[in-house]
CSV table of C-alpha atoms in Angstrom, one decimal:
chain,number,residue,atom,x,y,z
A,1,MET,CA,1.4,-25.4,33.2
A,2,ASN,CA,0.5,-21.4,32.6
A,3,ILE,CA,2.0,-20.1,29.4
A,4,PRO,CA,1.4,-16.5,29.6
A,5,ILE,CA,0.0,-14.9,26.2
A,6,VAL,CA,0.2,-11.6,25.3
A,7,ARG,CA,-3.0,-11.4,23.5
A,8,ASN,CA,-3.0,-8.3,21.6
A,9,ILE,CA,-0.2,-5.9,21.1
A,10,LEU,CA,-2.5,-2.7,20.8
A,11,GLU,CA,-4.0,-3.8,24.2
A,12,ALA,CA,-0.4,-2.7,25.6
A,13,ASN,CA,0.0,-0.1,23.6
A,14,GLU,CA,-3.3,1.1,25.1
A,15,LYS,CA,-2.2,1.0,28.4
A,16,VAL,CA,0.8,3.3,28.2
A,17,ALA,CA,-1.3,5.2,25.9
A,18,ALA,CA,-3.1,6.0,29.0
A,19,THR,CA,-1.1,7.0,31.8
A,20,LEU,CA,0.4,9.8,28.5
A,21,ARG,CA,-2.6,11.1,28.1
A,22,GLU,CA,-3.7,11.5,31.8
A,23,LYS,CA,-0.2,12.8,32.2
A,24,PHE,CA,-0.8,15.5,29.7
A,25,ALA,CA,-3.9,16.2,30.8
A,26,GLN,CA,-2.7,17.1,34.2
A,27,LYS,CA,-0.2,19.7,32.6
A,28,GLY,CA,-2.8,20.8,30.4
A,29,ILE,CA,-0.3,19.8,27.2
A,30,LEU,CA,-2.4,19.4,24.0
A,31,ALA,CA,-0.7,16.4,22.0
A,32,LEU,CA,-1.4,16.0,18.5
A,33,ASN,CA,-0.1,12.7,16.4
A,34,LEU,CA,0.8,14.0,13.1
A,35,ILE,CA,0.2,11.3,10.4
A,36,SER,CA,1.2,11.2,6.6
A,37,SER,CA,2.8,9.5,3.6
A,38,PRO,CA,6.2,10.1,3.1
A,39,GLY,CA,6.7,13.6,1.6
A,40,ALA,CA,3.4,15.6,2.3
A,41,GLY,CA,5.0,18.0,4.5
A,42,LYS,CA,4.6,16.9,8.1
A,43,THR,CA,7.9,18.9,8.9
A,44,SER,CA,7.3,21.2,6.9
A,45,LEU,CA,4.1,21.9,8.5
A,46,LEU,CA,6.0,21.6,11.8
A,47,GLU,CA,8.5,24.4,10.9
A,48,ARG,CA,6.1,27.1,9.7
A,49,THR,CA,3.9,26.2,13.0
A,50,LEU,CA,7.0,26.6,15.6
A,51,GLN,CA,8.4,29.7,13.9
A,52,ASP,CA,4.6,31.4,13.5
A,53,LEU,CA,3.1,30.3,17.0
A,54,SER,CA,6.7,30.8,19.0
A,55,GLY,CA,5.7,34.0,21.1
A,56,GLU,CA,2.3,32.1,21.7
A,57,PHE,CA,3.1,28.9,23.1
A,58,ALA,CA,5.9,26.7,24.2
A,59,MET,CA,6.4,23.8,21.9
A,60,ALA,CA,7.9,20.9,21.3
A,61,VAL,CA,8.5,18.1,19.1
A,62,ILE,CA,9.2,14.4,19.0
A,63,GLU,CA,10.4,13.0,15.7
A,64,GLY,CA,9.6,9.7,14.5
A,65,ASP,CA,12.0,8.6,11.7
A,66,LEU,CA,13.4,5.0,10.1
A,67,GLN,CA,17.0,6.4,9.9
A,68,THR,CA,18.4,10.1,10.5
A,69,ASP,CA,17.9,12.7,12.7
A,70,ASN,CA,17.2,15.2,9.5
A,71,ASP,CA,14.0,16.4,10.7
A,72,ALA,CA,14.5,17.1,14.4
A,73,ARG,CA,17.3,19.3,13.1
A,74,ARG,CA,15.2,21.1,11.2
A,75,VAL,CA,12.4,21.7,13.9
A,76,ALA,CA,15.1,22.4,16.4
A,77,ALA,CA,16.1,25.1,14.5
A,78,THR,CA,13.2,27.2,15.3
A,79,GLY,CA,14.0,27.1,18.6
A,80,ALA,CA,11.4,24.5,19.7
A,81,GLN,CA,12.4,21.7,22.5
A,82,ALA,CA,12.9,18.3,19.9
A,83,VAL,CA,13.9,14.5,20.3
A,84,GLN,CA,14.2,11.8,17.3
A,85,ILE,CA,13.0,8.7,17.8
A,86,ASN,CA,14.8,6.4,14.9
A,87,THR,CA,12.6,3.4,15.0
A,88,GLU,CA,15.0,1.4,12.5
A,89,GLY,CA,13.0,-0.3,10.5
A,90,GLY,CA,10.0,0.3,12.6
A,91,CYS,CA,6.8,1.3,10.2
A,92,HIS,CA,5.1,3.7,13.2
A,93,LEU,CA,5.6,5.4,16.6
A,94,ASP,CA,4.1,3.7,19.6
A,95,SER,CA,3.0,4.5,23.2
A,96,ASN,CA,6.1,3.4,24.5
A,97,LEU,CA,8.5,5.2,22.1
A,98,VAL,CA,6.4,8.3,23.0
A,99,ALA,CA,7.1,7.7,26.6
A,100,ALA,CA,10.9,7.1,26.5
A,101,ALA,CA,11.0,10.3,24.1
A,102,LEU,CA,9.5,12.5,26.9
A,103,GLU,CA,11.9,11.6,29.1
A,104,ASN,CA,14.4,14.1,27.6
A,105,LEU,CA,11.9,17.0,27.3
A,106,ASP,CA,11.4,19.6,30.0
A,107,TYR,CA,7.0,18.8,30.6
A,108,ASP,CA,6.7,22.2,32.4
A,109,LYS,CA,7.7,24.0,29.4
A,110,ILE,CA,5.3,22.5,27.0
A,111,ASP,CA,2.1,24.0,25.9
A,112,VAL,CA,1.9,22.0,22.5
A,113,LEU,CA,3.8,18.7,22.2
A,114,PHE,CA,3.7,17.6,18.4
A,115,ILE,CA,4.6,13.7,17.8
A,116,GLU,CA,5.3,13.6,13.8
A,117,ASN,CA,5.2,10.1,13.4
A,118,VAL,CA,6.8,7.5,10.3
A,119,GLY,CA,5.9,8.3,7.3
A,120,ASN,CA,3.1,5.9,6.5
A,121,LEU,CA,-0.6,6.2,5.9
A,122,VAL,CA,-1.6,2.9,7.2
A,123,CYS,CA,0.8,1.1,10.3
A,124,PRO,CA,0.5,4.5,12.6
A,125,VAL,CA,-2.8,4.8,12.5
A,126,GLU,CA,-3.6,1.8,14.9
A,127,PHE,CA,-1.3,2.9,17.7
A,128,ASP,CA,-2.6,5.5,20.4
A,129,CYS,CA,0.6,7.3,21.6
A,130,GLY,CA,-1.8,9.5,24.2
A,131,GLU,CA,-2.9,12.5,21.4
A,132,ASP,CA,-5.7,14.2,22.0
A,133,ALA,CA,-6.1,14.0,18.2
A,134,LYS,CA,-4.6,12.5,15.2
A,135,VAL,CA,-4.3,15.2,12.4
A,136,ALA,CA,-3.7,13.9,8.8
A,137,ILE,CA,-1.9,15.5,6.3
A,138,LEU,CA,-2.3,14.7,2.8
A,139,SER,CA,-0.4,16.8,-0.6
A,140,VAL,CA,-2.6,17.3,-3.3
A,141,ALA,CA,0.2,15.8,-5.2
A,142,GLU,CA,-0.8,12.4,-3.8
A,143,GLY,CA,-4.0,12.3,-5.6
A,144,ASP,CA,-7.8,12.9,-4.2
A,145,ASP,CA,-8.5,9.1,-4.0
A,146,LYS,CA,-6.1,9.1,-0.5
A,147,PRO,CA,-9.3,9.2,1.7
A,148,GLU,CA,-11.1,6.5,-0.3
A,149,LYS,CA,-8.1,4.3,-0.3
A,150,TYR,CA,-6.8,5.0,3.2
A,151,PRO,CA,-9.9,5.2,4.9
A,152,LEU,CA,-9.0,4.2,8.4
A,153,LEU,CA,-6.7,7.8,9.1
A,154,PHE,CA,-9.3,9.9,7.8
A,155,HIS,CA,-12.1,7.6,9.6
A,156,MET,CA,-10.2,8.7,13.1
A,157,ALA,CA,-8.5,11.9,12.7
A,158,GLY,CA,-9.3,14.9,14.0
A,159,ALA,CA,-8.5,17.2,11.4
A,160,MET,CA,-7.0,17.1,8.2
A,161,VAL,CA,-4.4,19.3,6.3
A,162,LEU,CA,-4.7,19.4,2.8
A,163,ASN,CA,-0.9,20.7,1.7
A,164,LYS,CA,1.0,21.7,-1.0
A,165,THR,CA,-1.9,23.8,-2.6
A,166,ASP,CA,0.4,25.9,-4.3
A,167,LEU,CA,0.7,22.8,-7.2
A,168,LEU,CA,-3.2,22.8,-7.5
A,169,PRO,CA,-2.6,24.4,-10.9
A,170,HIS,CA,-0.1,21.7,-12.2
A,171,VAL,CA,-2.1,18.5,-11.1
A,172,ASP,CA,-5.2,16.6,-11.2
A,173,PHE,CA,-6.6,16.9,-7.4
A,174,ASP,CA,-9.9,18.0,-7.1
A,175,VAL,CA,-10.3,19.5,-3.5
A,176,GLN,CA,-14.1,19.4,-2.8
A,177,LYS,CA,-14.2,15.0,-4.2
A,178,ALA,CA,-11.2,14.8,-1.4
A,179,ILE,CA,-13.2,16.8,1.1
A,180,LYS,CA,-16.1,14.8,0.6
A,181,HIS,CA,-14.9,11.4,0.6
A,182,ALA,CA,-12.8,12.1,3.8
A,183,ARG,CA,-16.2,13.7,5.5
A,184,ARG,CA,-18.5,10.7,4.3
A,185,LEU,CA,-15.8,8.9,7.0
A,186,ASN,CA,-16.0,11.4,9.5
A,187,ARG,CA,-18.7,13.9,9.4
A,188,GLY,CA,-16.9,16.1,12.3
A,189,LEU,CA,-13.5,16.3,9.9
A,190,GLU,CA,-12.3,19.8,10.3
A,191,VAL,CA,-10.0,20.5,6.8
A,192,PHE,CA,-7.4,22.9,6.2
A,193,GLU,CA,-6.8,23.9,2.8
A,194,VAL,CA,-2.4,25.3,3.3
A,195,SER,CA,0.3,25.9,1.3
A,196,CYS,CA,3.3,25.5,3.4
A,197,ARG,CA,5.2,27.1,0.8
A,198,THR,CA,3.3,30.2,0.3
A,199,GLY,CA,2.0,30.5,3.8
A,200,ASN,CA,-1.8,30.5,2.2
A,201,GLY,CA,-4.4,29.1,4.6
A,202,LEU,CA,-1.9,28.9,7.1
A,203,GLU,CA,-3.9,31.1,9.9
A,204,ASN,CA,-7.2,28.6,10.2
A,205,TRP,CA,-4.6,26.0,11.3
A,206,TYR,CA,-3.5,28.2,13.9
A,207,ASN,CA,-6.6,29.1,14.8
A,208,TRP,CA,-7.9,25.7,15.6
A,209,LEU,CA,-4.4,24.7,17.5
A,210,ARG,CA,-5.6,27.8,19.9
A,211,ALA,CA,-8.9,26.7,19.9
A,212,MET,CA,-7.9,22.8,20.7
A,213,ARG,CA,-5.0,24.4,23.3
A,214,ALA,CA,-7.5,26.9,25.3
A,215,ALA,CA,-9.8,23.9,25.6
A,216,LYS,CA,-6.9,21.7,27.4
A,217,LYS,CA,-5.7,23.8,29.6
A,218,GLN,CA,-9.3,25.1,30.8
A,219,GLN,CA,-9.6,21.5,31.7
A,220,ALA,CA,-6.3,21.2,33.5
A,221,ALA,CA,-7.1,24.5,35.4
B,1,MET,CA,4.8,-31.3,25.5
B,2,ASN,CA,6.2,-29.8,22.9
B,3,ILE,CA,4.3,-26.2,21.4
B,4,PRO,CA,4.7,-25.5,17.8
B,5,ILE,CA,6.5,-21.9,17.9
B,6,VAL,CA,6.0,-19.9,14.1
B,7,ARG,CA,9.3,-18.4,14.5
B,8,ASN,CA,9.4,-16.3,11.7
B,9,ILE,CA,6.5,-14.9,9.8
B,10,LEU,CA,9.0,-13.6,7.5
B,11,GLU,CA,10.7,-17.3,6.8
B,12,ALA,CA,7.1,-18.7,6.3
B,13,ASN,CA,6.8,-16.2,3.5
B,14,GLU,CA,9.7,-16.5,1.9
B,15,LYS,CA,8.9,-20.6,1.5
B,16,VAL,CA,6.1,-19.5,-0.9
B,17,ALA,CA,7.5,-16.8,-2.2
B,18,ALA,CA,10.3,-19.1,-3.5
B,19,THR,CA,7.7,-21.7,-5.0
B,20,LEU,CA,6.0,-18.6,-6.7
B,21,ARG,CA,9.6,-17.9,-8.3
B,22,GLU,CA,10.2,-20.9,-9.4
B,23,LYS,CA,6.7,-20.7,-11.5
B,24,PHE,CA,7.9,-17.8,-13.1
B,25,ALA,CA,11.1,-18.8,-13.9
B,26,GLN,CA,9.3,-22.2,-15.5
B,27,LYS,CA,6.8,-20.0,-17.8
B,28,GLY,CA,9.1,-17.3,-18.2
B,29,ILE,CA,6.9,-14.5,-16.5
B,30,LEU,CA,9.2,-11.3,-15.5
B,31,ALA,CA,7.6,-10.6,-12.3
B,32,LEU,CA,8.3,-7.0,-11.1
B,33,ASN,CA,6.8,-5.5,-7.5
B,34,LEU,CA,6.0,-2.3,-7.6
B,35,ILE,CA,6.3,-0.2,-4.2
B,36,SER,CA,6.1,3.4,-3.3
B,37,SER,CA,4.2,5.6,-1.0
B,38,PRO,CA,0.5,6.6,-1.6
B,39,GLY,CA,-0.1,8.7,-4.5
B,40,ALA,CA,3.8,8.2,-6.1
B,41,GLY,CA,1.9,7.1,-9.4
B,42,LYS,CA,2.5,3.3,-9.3
B,43,THR,CA,-0.7,2.9,-11.1
B,44,SER,CA,-0.1,5.7,-13.2
B,45,LEU,CA,2.7,4.2,-14.8
B,46,LEU,CA,1.3,1.1,-15.3
B,47,GLU,CA,-1.9,2.8,-17.2
B,48,ARG,CA,1.0,4.3,-19.4
B,49,THR,CA,3.2,1.1,-19.6
B,50,LEU,CA,0.1,-1.3,-20.4
B,51,GLN,CA,-1.0,1.3,-23.0
B,52,ASP,CA,1.7,1.9,-24.2
B,53,LEU,CA,4.0,-2.4,-24.9
B,54,SER,CA,0.3,-3.6,-25.0
B,55,GLY,CA,1.1,-4.9,-28.7
B,56,GLU,CA,4.9,-6.5,-27.3
B,57,PHE,CA,3.9,-8.1,-24.3
B,58,ALA,CA,0.7,-9.7,-22.9
B,59,MET,CA,0.6,-8.4,-19.4
B,60,ALA,CA,-1.4,-8.9,-16.2
B,61,VAL,CA,-1.3,-6.7,-12.9
B,62,ILE,CA,-1.7,-7.9,-9.3
B,63,GLU,CA,-3.5,-4.5,-7.5
B,64,GLY,CA,-2.9,-4.6,-3.8
B,65,ASP,CA,-5.1,-1.9,-1.9
B,66,LEU,CA,-6.7,-1.7,1.5
B,67,GLN,CA,-9.9,-1.1,0.1
B,68,THR,CA,-11.6,-0.6,-3.0
B,69,ASP,CA,-11.2,-1.8,-6.6
B,70,ASN,CA,-10.6,1.7,-8.4
B,71,ASP,CA,-6.9,0.7,-9.7
B,72,ALA,CA,-7.5,-2.7,-10.8
B,73,ARG,CA,-10.6,-1.0,-12.7
B,74,ARG,CA,-7.9,1.5,-14.1
B,75,VAL,CA,-5.7,-0.8,-15.5
B,76,ALA,CA,-8.2,-3.4,-16.5
B,77,ALA,CA,-9.2,-0.5,-18.7
B,78,THR,CA,-6.2,-1.0,-21.1
B,79,GLY,CA,-7.2,-4.5,-21.8
B,80,ALA,CA,-4.9,-6.1,-19.5
B,81,GLN,CA,-5.5,-8.8,-16.8
B,82,ALA,CA,-6.2,-7.5,-13.6
B,83,VAL,CA,-6.8,-8.9,-9.8
B,84,GLN,CA,-7.5,-6.6,-7.3
B,85,ILE,CA,-6.3,-8.0,-3.2
B,86,ASN,CA,-8.1,-6.0,-0.6
B,87,THR,CA,-5.9,-6.4,2.6
B,88,GLU,CA,-8.3,-4.4,4.5
B,89,GLY,CA,-5.8,-2.8,7.1
B,90,GLY,CA,-3.1,-5.1,5.7
B,91,CYS,CA,-0.2,-2.6,5.3
B,92,HIS,CA,1.7,-4.8,2.6
B,93,LEU,CA,1.1,-7.9,0.4
B,94,ASP,CA,2.8,-11.2,1.2
B,95,SER,CA,3.3,-14.2,-1.1
B,96,ASN,CA,0.1,-15.7,0.0
B,97,LEU,CA,-2.2,-12.9,-1.0
B,98,VAL,CA,-0.2,-12.9,-4.3
B,99,ALA,CA,-0.7,-16.7,-4.6
B,100,ALA,CA,-4.0,-16.6,-4.1
B,101,ALA,CA,-4.5,-13.9,-6.4
B,102,LEU,CA,-2.4,-15.9,-9.1
B,103,GLU,CA,-5.5,-18.4,-9.3
B,104,ASN,CA,-7.7,-16.0,-11.5
B,105,LEU,CA,-4.9,-15.4,-13.9
B,106,ASP,CA,-4.7,-16.9,-17.0
B,107,TYR,CA,-0.7,-17.9,-16.7
B,108,ASP,CA,0.2,-19.5,-20.0
B,109,LYS,CA,-1.1,-15.4,-21.2
B,110,ILE,CA,1.5,-13.5,-19.2
B,111,ASP,CA,5.2,-12.5,-20.8
B,112,VAL,CA,4.9,-10.0,-17.7
B,113,LEU,CA,3.1,-9.6,-14.0
B,114,PHE,CA,3.4,-6.5,-12.4
B,115,ILE,CA,2.5,-6.6,-8.7
B,116,GLU,CA,1.3,-3.1,-7.7
B,117,ASN,CA,2.0,-3.1,-3.6
B,118,VAL,CA,0.2,-1.3,-1.0
B,119,GLY,CA,1.4,2.5,-1.0
B,120,ASN,CA,3.7,2.0,2.0
B,121,LEU,CA,7.2,2.9,1.5
B,122,VAL,CA,8.2,0.7,4.6
B,123,CYS,CA,6.7,-2.7,5.6
B,124,PRO,CA,5.9,-3.8,1.7
B,125,VAL,CA,9.8,-4.2,1.1
B,126,GLU,CA,10.5,-7.0,3.6
B,127,PHE,CA,7.5,-9.4,2.1
B,128,ASP,CA,9.4,-11.2,-0.9
B,129,CYS,CA,6.7,-11.9,-3.4
B,130,GLY,CA,8.4,-14.4,-5.4
B,131,GLU,CA,9.3,-11.0,-8.0
B,132,ASP,CA,12.6,-10.5,-10.2
B,133,ALA,CA,12.9,-7.3,-8.7
B,134,LYS,CA,11.6,-4.6,-6.8
B,135,VAL,CA,10.7,-1.1,-8.4
B,136,ALA,CA,10.8,1.6,-6.2
B,137,ILE,CA,8.7,4.8,-7.4
B,138,LEU,CA,9.4,8.1,-5.9
B,139,SER,CA,7.5,11.2,-7.2
B,140,VAL,CA,9.3,14.7,-7.1
B,141,ALA,CA,6.7,15.9,-4.6
B,142,GLU,CA,7.6,14.0,-2.1
B,143,GLY,CA,11.1,15.4,-1.7
B,144,ASP,CA,14.8,14.3,-2.6
B,145,ASP,CA,15.8,13.2,1.2
B,146,LYS,CA,13.3,9.8,0.8
B,147,PRO,CA,16.4,7.3,-0.4
B,148,GLU,CA,18.3,8.7,2.9
B,149,LYS,CA,15.1,8.8,5.1
B,150,TYR,CA,13.2,5.1,3.8
B,151,PRO,CA,17.0,3.3,2.7
B,152,LEU,CA,15.7,-0.5,2.7
B,153,LEU,CA,13.4,-0.1,-0.2
B,154,PHE,CA,16.1,1.6,-2.2
B,155,HIS,CA,18.6,-0.5,-0.8
B,156,MET,CA,16.7,-3.9,-2.1
B,157,ALA,CA,15.3,-2.2,-5.5
B,158,GLY,CA,16.5,-3.3,-9.4
B,159,ALA,CA,15.3,0.4,-10.3
B,160,MET,CA,14.1,3.3,-9.2
B,161,VAL,CA,11.5,5.9,-11.3
B,162,LEU,CA,11.4,9.2,-10.8
B,163,ASN,CA,8.0,10.2,-11.4
B,164,LYS,CA,6.1,13.1,-11.7
B,165,THR,CA,9.2,15.4,-13.3
B,166,ASP,CA,6.5,17.8,-15.0
B,167,LEU,CA,6.7,19.2,-11.3
B,168,LEU,CA,9.9,19.6,-10.9
B,169,PRO,CA,10.1,23.5,-12.0
B,170,HIS,CA,7.4,23.8,-8.8
B,171,VAL,CA,9.3,22.1,-5.9
B,172,ASP,CA,12.1,22.4,-4.2
B,173,PHE,CA,13.8,18.9,-5.2
B,174,ASP,CA,17.2,18.4,-6.1
B,175,VAL,CA,17.4,15.2,-8.8
B,176,GLN,CA,21.1,14.1,-8.3
B,177,LYS,CA,20.9,14.6,-4.8
B,178,ALA,CA,18.1,11.9,-4.4
B,179,ILE,CA,19.9,9.7,-7.1
B,180,LYS,CA,23.2,9.7,-5.5
B,181,HIS,CA,21.7,9.0,-2.1
B,182,ALA,CA,19.6,6.1,-3.8
B,183,ARG,CA,22.8,4.2,-5.7
B,184,ARG,CA,25.1,5.1,-1.8
B,185,LEU,CA,22.5,2.1,-0.9
B,186,ASN,CA,22.8,0.3,-3.8
B,187,ARG,CA,25.5,0.9,-6.2
B,188,GLY,CA,23.8,-0.9,-9.6
B,189,LEU,CA,20.3,0.7,-9.1
B,190,GLU,CA,18.9,1.7,-12.2
B,191,VAL,CA,17.0,4.7,-12.5
B,192,PHE,CA,14.6,6.0,-14.9
B,193,GLU,CA,13.7,9.9,-14.6
B,194,VAL,CA,9.9,9.8,-16.1
B,195,SER,CA,6.7,12.1,-16.3
B,196,CYS,CA,3.5,9.8,-16.5
B,197,ARG,CA,1.6,13.0,-17.3
B,198,THR,CA,3.5,14.2,-20.3
B,199,GLY,CA,5.3,10.5,-21.3
B,200,ASN,CA,8.8,12.4,-21.2
B,201,GLY,CA,11.3,9.4,-20.3
B,202,LEU,CA,9.0,6.3,-20.4
B,203,GLU,CA,11.3,4.6,-23.4
B,204,ASN,CA,14.1,4.1,-21.5
B,205,TRP,CA,11.9,2.4,-18.6
B,206,TYR,CA,10.4,0.9,-21.2
B,207,ASN,CA,13.5,-0.5,-22.7
B,208,TRP,CA,14.1,-2.0,-19.5
B,209,LEU,CA,11.6,-3.9,-19.1
B,210,ARG,CA,12.4,-5.5,-22.8
B,211,ALA,CA,15.9,-6.3,-21.6
B,212,MET,CA,14.4,-7.7,-18.5
B,213,ARG,CA,11.5,-9.8,-20.1
B,214,ALA,CA,14.2,-11.3,-22.9
B,215,ALA,CA,16.8,-12.4,-20.4
B,216,LYS,CA,13.7,-14.0,-18.6
B,217,LYS,CA,12.4,-15.6,-21.7
B,218,GLN,CA,15.9,-16.8,-22.5
B,219,GLN,CA,16.5,-18.4,-19.1
B,220,ALA,CA,12.9,-20.6,-19.8
B,221,ALA,CA,13.8,-21.6,-22.7
């Protein structure tokens, strides 16, 4: 008697992620997987980005939340295509959920796809969603010890956005210490110090997006 | 052929949690499970509490983190008993981990046991660790939408500590809205507005701890 066993839920996830990655490559879509603690500012970063770059790129957002469609409404208000995934208790997105959400988006009209994961510094990191890069968002209100305490995300991310820098005068957060720890885990990590409230530093983040998208487009051509 | 199947990882967890709960009841130990996002201030709340109540209670802390023993060092510096659990990637504590950690603590010298869970608003909520109550800690820097977006914790918690109120002038956070949403999920939820930085509001939290411990002691007698 042969009893089939799914040995590895991650392995199953990676198969679907590979087909997504291939699809994104064919279309030249830059796909980014945004991961952070709850309240670090993923949606605020998206709102600013979607507004400020609306003249340059066609952008779409897949929003992951346990409950509510608040975030999808926020990003859709900028005019971008948006789909909400409600995980109903699930602590992360996976490639199947992203594939299902994609069916609600118009592929041929996407230059940049943002996947806003469930607010969670741990579980989403292990589930590949076919993205070109994971982007870690860290709010300075969370403390400069987070890269050291939650190393996997910072090890795997292509970029770290250090958000809410307008709060630096009011919190104990050593920017250099946080960056040093993150780069110890990941030598090539790009770091952007930004405030989505004031707009400070966003231009560097935008330039990185431009360069990443240009590279993707060139590969597809 | 009979193939045994573990049907429910939560069921297995609950059996061990029940034995812990019985042990705590016999000894009159008040056990609290502290749950929050990374960086909401669980360890800072403990540092203040352990210092300020050291003359009243014998307190012990089980620290849960993916990596490092930074937090156990911080709380041990106050003179409290402390044990560190490193989950090495695991996104929550469970009753087995707590039972193993307890073997390193002197039971007869504990009035109040704090279990500081892994920083994660999602996964720890479902794993009973034998506690009398879960305590949700929410930083005002995280946004007033968190009870609505991560409802299970706020539904199940005995108390919510709204921390970092010293930052209120610098962030968009509607205290009444957050409390209203949390109490919609949980009518009896105790709420404490505190700043661990300035000490504001901590006395109300301490009074709750005193009342909870007194009730537990009486039940044990």
